[in-house]
Short mmCIF file of C-alpha atoms and ligand atoms in Angstrom, two decimals:
data_model
loop_
_atom_site.label_atom_id
_atom_site.label_comp_id
_atom_site.label_asym_id
_atom_site.label_seq_id
_atom_site.Cartn_x
_atom_site.Cartn_y
_atom_site.Cartn_z
CA UNK A 1 20.24 -13.95 -5.86
CA UNK A 2 19.11 -13.39 -2.24
CA UNK A 3 18.01 -9.91 -1.14
CA UNK A 4 17.23 -8.90 2.42
CA UNK A 5 14.42 -6.29 2.39
CA UNK A 6 13.76 -3.94 5.32
CA UNK A 7 10.61 -1.79 5.69
CA UNK A 8 9.79 0.71 8.46
CA UNK A 9 8.01 3.61 6.72
CA UNK A 10 4.88 3.62 8.89
CA UNK A 11 3.70 1.32 11.68
CA UNK A 12 5.00 -2.09 10.59
CA UNK A 13 8.56 -3.17 11.31
CA UNK A 14 9.18 -5.70 8.57
CA UNK A 15 11.96 -7.74 6.98
CA UNK A 16 12.05 -10.50 4.38
CA UNK A 17 14.42 -12.46 2.16
CA UNK A 18 13.62 -12.82 -1.54
CA UNK A 19 15.14 -15.20 -4.07
CA UNK A 20 15.59 -13.83 -7.60
CA UNK A 21 12.92 -11.18 -7.00
CA UNK A 22 10.01 -13.60 -7.21
CA UNK A 23 10.24 -16.15 -4.42
CA UNK A 24 9.87 -15.30 -0.73
CA UNK A 25 12.07 -17.29 1.65
CA UNK A 26 10.83 -15.46 4.75
CA UNK A 27 8.52 -12.55 5.57
CA UNK A 28 8.39 -11.19 9.13
CA UNK A 29 6.07 -8.32 10.08
CA UNK A 30 5.87 -6.84 13.59
CA UNK A 31 2.74 -4.69 13.58
CA UNK A 32 2.28 -1.83 16.03
CA UNK A 33 -1.36 -1.34 15.11
CA UNK A 34 -2.77 -2.42 18.51
CA UNK A 35 -0.88 0.40 20.22
CA UNK A 36 -1.74 3.10 17.65
CA UNK A 37 -5.40 2.02 17.77
CA UNK A 38 -5.58 3.47 21.30
CA UNK A 39 -4.98 6.93 19.79
CA UNK A 40 -7.18 6.51 16.70
CA UNK A 41 -4.25 6.71 14.27
CA UNK A 42 -0.48 6.35 13.92
CA UNK A 43 1.49 8.40 16.46
CA UNK A 44 4.82 9.08 14.68
CA UNK A 45 6.95 9.28 17.83
CA UNK A 46 5.62 5.97 19.13
CA UNK A 47 6.15 4.37 15.69
CA UNK A 48 9.84 5.39 15.66
CA UNK A 49 10.43 4.07 19.18
CA UNK A 50 8.82 0.70 18.46
CA UNK A 51 10.85 0.34 15.24
CA UNK A 52 14.04 0.89 17.26
CA UNK A 53 12.96 -1.78 19.75
CA UNK A 54 11.88 -4.33 17.12
CA UNK A 55 14.11 -3.98 14.10
CA UNK A 56 17.05 -6.08 15.20
CA UNK A 57 14.86 -9.05 16.17
CA UNK A 58 12.69 -8.76 13.05
CA UNK A 59 15.72 -8.79 10.72
CA UNK A 60 17.37 -11.68 12.61
CA UNK A 61 14.12 -13.64 12.52
CA UNK A 62 13.76 -13.08 8.77
CA UNK A 63 17.27 -14.48 8.17
CA UNK A 64 16.58 -17.42 10.50
CA UNK A 65 13.28 -18.32 8.83
CA UNK A 66 14.95 -18.11 5.41
CA UNK A 67 17.62 -20.49 6.78
CA UNK A 68 20.16 -17.97 5.58
CA UNK A 69 23.32 -16.45 7.11
CA UNK A 70 23.94 -12.74 6.59
CA UNK A 71 27.04 -13.73 4.59
CA UNK A 72 24.81 -15.50 2.02
CA UNK A 73 22.80 -12.33 1.30
CA UNK A 74 23.72 -10.55 -1.97
CA UNK A 75 22.37 -7.10 -1.00
CA UNK A 76 20.45 -5.22 1.68
CA UNK A 77 17.42 -3.31 0.33
CA UNK A 78 15.64 -0.72 2.44
CA UNK A 79 12.65 1.62 2.11
CA UNK A 80 14.09 5.15 2.17
CA UNK A 81 11.03 7.14 0.94
CA UNK A 82 8.25 8.17 1.31
CA UNK A 83 6.83 7.81 4.84
CA UNK A 84 7.13 9.06 8.41
CA UNK A 85 10.61 10.50 8.62
CA UNK A 86 11.48 9.19 12.08
CA UNK A 87 10.15 5.74 11.20
CA UNK A 88 12.02 5.60 7.87
CA UNK A 89 15.26 6.68 9.57
CA UNK A 90 15.25 3.62 11.82
CA UNK A 91 15.18 1.22 8.86
CA UNK A 92 17.66 3.26 6.83
CA UNK A 93 20.14 3.56 9.71
CA UNK A 94 19.87 -0.13 10.54
CA UNK A 95 20.29 -1.17 6.90
CA UNK A 96 23.32 1.10 6.47
CA UNK A 97 25.00 -0.35 9.54
CA UNK A 98 24.23 -3.91 8.47
CA UNK A 99 25.40 -3.41 4.89
CA UNK A 100 28.64 -1.73 5.98
CA UNK A 101 29.43 -4.33 8.68
CA UNK A 102 28.70 -7.26 6.35
CA UNK A 103 30.31 -5.55 3.32
CA UNK A 104 27.14 -5.93 1.24
CA UNK A 105 25.70 -3.53 -1.33
CA UNK A 106 22.95 -1.23 -0.03
CA UNK A 107 19.93 -0.67 -2.31
CA UNK A 108 17.48 2.22 -1.62
CA UNK A 109 13.87 1.29 -2.48
CA UNK A 110 10.86 3.59 -3.02
CA UNK A 111 7.92 2.38 -0.93
CA UNK A 112 5.37 2.71 -3.77
CA UNK A 113 7.59 0.71 -6.13
CA UNK A 114 7.63 -1.91 -3.37
CA UNK A 115 3.82 -2.07 -3.26
CA UNK A 116 3.77 -2.61 -7.04
CA UNK A 117 6.42 -5.37 -6.74
CA UNK A 118 4.17 -7.28 -4.30
CA UNK A 119 2.47 -8.49 -7.48
CA UNK A 120 5.65 -10.12 -8.80
CA UNK A 121 5.49 -12.51 -5.83
CA UNK A 122 1.88 -13.50 -6.48
CA UNK A 123 2.12 -13.58 -10.29
CA UNK A 124 5.41 -15.09 -11.41
CA UNK A 125 4.51 -14.48 -15.05
CA UNK A 126 3.78 -10.75 -14.65
CA UNK A 127 6.22 -8.50 -16.47
CA UNK A 128 6.10 -4.76 -17.32
CA UNK A 129 4.82 -2.83 -19.18
CA UNK A 130 1.52 -2.50 -17.33
CA UNK A 131 -0.75 0.06 -15.72
CA UNK A 132 -0.94 0.09 -11.92
CA UNK A 133 -3.29 1.57 -9.33
CA UNK A 134 -1.60 1.91 -5.92
CA UNK A 135 -4.20 2.49 -3.18
CA UNK A 136 -2.99 2.71 0.38
CA UNK A 137 -3.35 4.78 3.54
CA UNK A 138 -1.01 7.44 2.19
CA UNK A 139 -1.28 7.16 -1.61
CA UNK A 140 -3.72 6.85 -4.48
CA UNK A 141 -1.70 6.78 -7.68
CA UNK A 142 -2.31 5.62 -11.24
CA UNK A 143 1.12 4.71 -12.58
CA UNK A 144 2.40 3.58 -15.95
CA UNK A 145 5.10 0.96 -15.23
CA UNK A 146 7.26 0.80 -18.36
CA UNK A 147 9.84 -1.55 -16.86
CA UNK A 148 10.84 -2.78 -13.39
CA UNK A 149 12.48 0.52 -12.43
CA UNK A 150 10.79 3.15 -14.61
CA UNK A 151 7.50 4.74 -13.65
CA UNK A 152 5.33 7.55 -14.91
CA UNK A 153 2.65 9.08 -12.71
CA UNK A 154 -0.59 9.50 -14.69
CA UNK A 155 -3.02 10.37 -11.91
CA UNK A 156 -2.97 10.98 -8.18
CA UNK A 157 -5.15 12.19 -5.37
CA UNK A 158 -5.23 15.94 -4.90
CA UNK A 159 -6.19 15.60 -1.22
CA UNK A 160 -6.89 12.48 0.88
CA UNK A 161 -5.73 9.00 -0.08
CA UNK A 162 -8.42 6.33 -0.49
CA UNK A 163 -7.23 4.45 2.63
CA UNK A 164 -7.23 7.65 4.66
CA UNK A 165 -10.81 8.25 3.49
CA UNK A 166 -11.78 4.70 4.61
CA UNK A 167 -10.19 5.35 8.02
CA UNK A 168 -11.93 8.72 8.52
CA UNK A 169 -15.34 7.36 7.42
CA UNK A 170 -14.82 4.42 9.77
CA UNK A 171 -13.99 6.73 12.65
CA UNK A 172 -17.17 8.80 12.31
CA UNK A 173 -19.17 5.55 12.16
CA UNK A 174 -17.54 4.45 15.42
CA UNK A 175 -15.15 1.78 14.11
CA UNK A 176 -11.58 1.33 15.35
CA UNK A 177 -8.39 2.35 13.56
CA UNK A 178 -7.44 1.34 10.90
CA UNK A 179 -11.04 1.32 9.76
CA UNK A 180 -10.82 -0.08 6.21
CA UNK A 181 -11.36 -3.68 7.20
CA UNK A 182 -14.21 -2.77 9.63
CA UNK A 183 -16.01 -0.88 6.84
CA UNK A 184 -15.61 -3.98 4.67
CA UNK A 185 -17.06 -6.25 7.37
CA UNK A 186 -19.99 -3.90 8.10
CA UNK A 187 -20.71 -3.39 4.38
CA UNK A 188 -21.38 -7.12 3.96
CA UNK A 189 -24.75 -6.71 5.66
CA UNK A 190 -25.52 -3.24 4.29
CA UNK A 191 -27.36 -1.85 1.29
CA UNK A 192 -24.93 -0.03 -1.06
CA UNK A 193 -27.79 2.05 -2.51
CA UNK A 194 -29.10 3.29 0.85
CA UNK A 195 -27.18 6.58 0.87
CA UNK A 196 -26.39 8.70 -2.20
CA UNK A 197 -22.79 9.91 -1.89
CA UNK A 198 -20.83 12.17 -4.26
CA UNK A 199 -18.10 11.09 -6.65
CA UNK A 200 -16.05 14.31 -6.78
CA UNK A 201 -14.02 15.04 -9.90
CA UNK A 202 -10.99 17.26 -10.40
CA UNK A 203 -11.57 20.01 -12.96
CA UNK A 204 -9.42 19.52 -16.02
CA UNK A 205 -8.20 16.02 -15.12
CA UNK A 206 -9.99 12.76 -15.82
CA UNK A 207 -7.42 10.72 -13.93
CA UNK A 208 -6.71 12.67 -10.72
CA UNK A 209 -8.75 11.81 -7.62
CA UNK A 210 -10.33 13.88 -4.88
CA UNK A 211 -11.59 12.01 -1.82
CA UNK A 212 -12.04 14.80 0.72
CA UNK A 213 -15.54 15.70 -0.57
CA UNK A 214 -16.68 12.10 -0.18
CA UNK A 215 -15.20 11.95 3.33
CA UNK A 216 -16.97 15.20 4.27
CA UNK A 217 -20.27 13.94 2.85
CA UNK A 218 -20.12 10.86 5.12
CA UNK A 219 -19.16 12.97 8.16
CA UNK A 220 -21.90 15.55 7.49
CA UNK A 221 -24.59 12.91 6.93
CA UNK A 222 -23.70 11.22 10.23
CA UNK A 223 -23.47 14.49 12.20
CA UNK A 224 -26.70 15.89 10.74
CA UNK A 225 -28.54 12.69 11.66
CA UNK A 226 -27.11 12.82 15.20
CA UNK A 227 -28.21 16.45 15.63
CA UNK A 228 -31.75 15.60 14.53
CA UNK A 229 -31.83 12.51 16.74
CA UNK A 230 -32.17 10.31 13.65
CA UNK A 231 -30.69 6.85 13.28
CA UNK A 232 -27.86 6.15 10.86
CA UNK A 233 -27.68 2.57 9.67
CA UNK A 234 -23.90 1.95 9.93
CA UNK A 235 -23.96 -1.11 7.69
CA UNK A 236 -25.87 0.75 4.97
CA UNK A 237 -23.52 3.74 5.19
CA UNK A 238 -20.45 1.46 5.12
CA UNK A 239 -21.81 -0.34 2.04
CA UNK A 240 -22.75 2.91 0.27
CA UNK A 241 -19.34 4.44 1.02
CA UNK A 242 -17.40 1.35 -0.07
CA UNK A 243 -19.28 0.99 -3.34
CA UNK A 244 -18.75 4.71 -4.09
CA UNK A 245 -14.98 4.38 -3.52
CA UNK A 246 -14.93 1.25 -5.70
CA UNK A 247 -16.76 3.08 -8.52
CA UNK A 248 -14.39 6.06 -8.34
CA UNK A 249 -11.27 3.87 -8.39
CA UNK A 250 -12.55 1.73 -11.27
CA UNK A 251 -13.78 4.68 -13.39
CA UNK A 252 -10.51 6.62 -13.15
CA UNK A 253 -8.26 3.59 -13.60
CA UNK A 254 -10.20 2.22 -16.58
CA UNK A 255 -10.10 5.67 -18.18
CA UNK A 256 -6.30 5.58 -17.81
CA UNK A 257 -6.22 2.06 -19.26
CA UNK A 258 -8.16 3.26 -22.31
CA UNK A 259 -5.89 6.29 -22.74
CA UNK A 260 -2.78 4.13 -22.51
CA UNK A 261 -4.26 1.18 -24.46
CA UNK A 262 -3.16 -1.02 -21.53
CA UNK A 263 -3.72 -4.74 -21.77
CA UNK A 264 -2.58 -5.45 -18.22
CA UNK A 265 -3.81 -3.76 -15.04
CA UNK A 266 -2.22 -4.28 -11.62
CA UNK A 267 -3.63 -3.10 -8.30
CA UNK A 268 -1.60 -2.81 -5.09
CA UNK A 269 -1.50 -1.33 -1.57
CA UNK A 270 -3.49 -1.81 1.65
CA UNK A 271 -6.87 -0.88 0.13
CA UNK A 272 -6.41 -3.49 -2.64
CA UNK A 273 -7.18 -6.07 0.10
CA UNK A 274 -10.83 -4.95 -0.02
CA UNK A 275 -12.99 -7.73 -1.51
CA UNK A 276 -15.67 -5.42 -2.96
CA UNK A 277 -13.00 -3.31 -4.69
CA UNK A 278 -11.27 -6.44 -6.01
CA UNK A 279 -14.59 -7.73 -7.37
CA UNK A 280 -15.41 -4.37 -9.00
CA UNK A 281 -12.07 -4.44 -10.82
CA UNK A 282 -12.61 -8.08 -11.83
CA UNK A 283 -15.97 -7.21 -13.42
CA UNK A 284 -14.70 -4.05 -15.14
CA UNK A 285 -11.56 -5.73 -16.50
CA UNK A 286 -13.51 -8.72 -17.78
CA UNK A 287 -15.91 -6.39 -19.66
CA UNK A 288 -12.99 -4.42 -21.11
CA UNK A 289 -10.84 -7.42 -22.01
CA UNK A 290 -8.03 -6.31 -19.67
CA UNK A 291 -5.98 -8.87 -17.73
CA UNK A 292 -6.11 -8.03 -14.00
CA UNK A 293 -3.41 -8.79 -11.42
CA UNK A 294 -3.87 -8.37 -7.66
CA UNK A 295 -1.50 -9.24 -4.81
CA UNK A 296 -2.25 -12.00 -2.32
CA UNK A 297 -3.91 -10.47 0.75
CA UNK A 298 -0.78 -10.93 2.90
CA UNK A 299 1.22 -8.73 0.50
CA UNK A 300 -1.33 -5.88 0.16
CA UNK A 301 -0.35 -4.03 3.35
CA UNK A 302 3.18 -2.92 4.24
CA UNK A 303 5.69 -5.78 4.35
CA UNK A 304 9.37 -6.54 3.80
CA UNK A 305 8.79 -9.06 0.99
CA UNK A 306 7.73 -6.35 -1.48
CA UNK A 307 10.88 -4.34 -0.63
CA UNK A 308 13.08 -7.43 -1.06
CA UNK A 309 11.50 -8.05 -4.50
CA UNK A 310 11.73 -4.48 -5.77
CA UNK A 311 15.24 -4.37 -4.24
CA UNK A 312 16.24 -7.23 -6.57
CA UNK A 313 15.18 -5.27 -9.67
CA UNK A 314 16.72 -2.02 -8.37
CA UNK A 315 19.94 -3.96 -7.69
CA UNK A 316 19.98 -5.36 -11.24
CA UNK A 317 19.46 -1.80 -12.51
CA UNK A 318 22.64 -0.76 -10.69
CA UNK A 319 21.05 1.31 -7.91
CA UNK A 320 23.35 1.59 -4.92
CA UNK A 321 23.58 3.81 -1.84
CA UNK A 322 26.42 4.42 0.58
CA UNK A 323 26.59 5.62 4.18
CA UNK A 324 25.32 9.05 3.07
CA UNK A 325 21.84 7.60 2.29
CA UNK A 326 19.13 9.62 3.99
CA UNK A 327 15.41 9.01 4.53
CA UNK A 328 13.00 11.23 2.56
CA UNK A 329 9.47 11.84 3.90
CA UNK A 330 7.94 12.94 0.61
CA UNK A 331 9.22 11.83 -2.79
CA UNK A 332 7.21 11.09 -5.90
CA UNK A 333 7.88 7.94 -7.91
CA UNK A 334 9.51 8.29 -11.27
O1 LIG B 1 -0.47 -0.07 2.26
P1 LIG B 1 -0.82 0.17 3.68
O2 LIG B 1 -0.67 -0.97 4.65
O3 LIG B 1 -0.01 1.36 4.28
C1 LIG B 1 0.35 2.52 3.57
O4 LIG B 1 1.35 2.49 2.83
O5 LIG B 1 -0.43 3.49 3.74
O6 LIG B 1 -2.34 0.69 3.68
C2 LIG B 1 -3.05 0.92 4.87
C3 LIG B 1 -4.46 1.37 4.50
C4 LIG B 1 -5.29 1.84 5.70
O7 LIG B 1 -5.89 3.06 5.39
C5 LIG B 1 -6.33 0.74 5.85
O8 LIG B 1 -7.56 1.16 6.41
C6 LIG B 1 -6.50 0.28 4.43
O9 LIG B 1 -5.18 0.29 3.89
N1 LIG B 1 -7.08 -1.07 4.35
C7 LIG B 1 -8.29 -1.33 3.82
C8 LIG B 1 -8.52 -2.71 3.99
N2 LIG B 1 -7.43 -3.24 4.62
C9 LIG B 1 -6.56 -2.22 4.83
N3 LIG B 1 -9.18 -0.51 3.22
C10 LIG B 1 -10.33 -1.08 2.77
N4 LIG B 1 -10.63 -2.39 2.92
C11 LIG B 1 -9.76 -3.23 3.51
N5 LIG B 1 -10.06 -4.53 3.64
ZN1 LIG B 2 2.42 1.18 2.17
#
């Protein structure tokens, strides 16, 4: 079964064709990041405009690269929530028009479910149930995945997402947007023990996260040093920050794995591309006897392939939308 997946929830216009939910026949991503970088973050109005300009070509290119006519597609899957409302609307409107014109079923896909499904591409043998940590620019969620379309939220951030925290720490250290990968590069030549940073906890919850205190600690340390005319070693701060985030993510997720007696742990989302975080999870899972699954780097960030894969499972589950489908900016999974 061939599913066309369309994604436009943030600053990537993306489309892909999946075969039976596991194989990717094409994966086209038009990134707007160079333009948003000029402003230090995503400008929603610009994102919507660029999606409008790019979407038709991106979808056509994905069909072409898959060597597939629109008539051969079994369903059109599209991200409808959560994300920037104007950006989501472009993908949803385009997918509705395409599905109606081609008389194909329309399948609404939750963006976070898509990130999780990125692992089905990389690990053909992976099947639910499993525990999943989704870490991206907008989300930090610990999720129990009981089957392909049923999810239970066990823990979440109460304030900033981990990726957002990376981007804000990067900004105060003078790195460009999106800063996660620059922190990773700088951290390679830094000492992770140079700066002592806090690992804030949420009262009454072992699994929920709070990243705003860590972000503020980095900002205050840098500003205080500047005011005193002292030197901040950016590499050391990047390494200290990154290892603190890795420890927080691992501690909370492994606590959830113990609570749920999980044998399989999956990580997903843009931040799961971080090598130090991947290695921390590898070590912790090996010690705990848990099998770890991580997406290939190309499927960590936003892409159409993950939507085409989750779209396959949502389609099998009978999920359908009609022309009344609307985009939803904020919607929890499950
Ligand atoms: O999943 P994603 O592409 O978009 C959302 O759904 O939010 O995640 C983007 C986030 C950004 O905050 C970016 O800085 C972060 O993922 N990121 C990284 C790395 N690559 C991307 N964070 C840490 N290390 C990386 N190598
Ligand atoms: Zn995402």
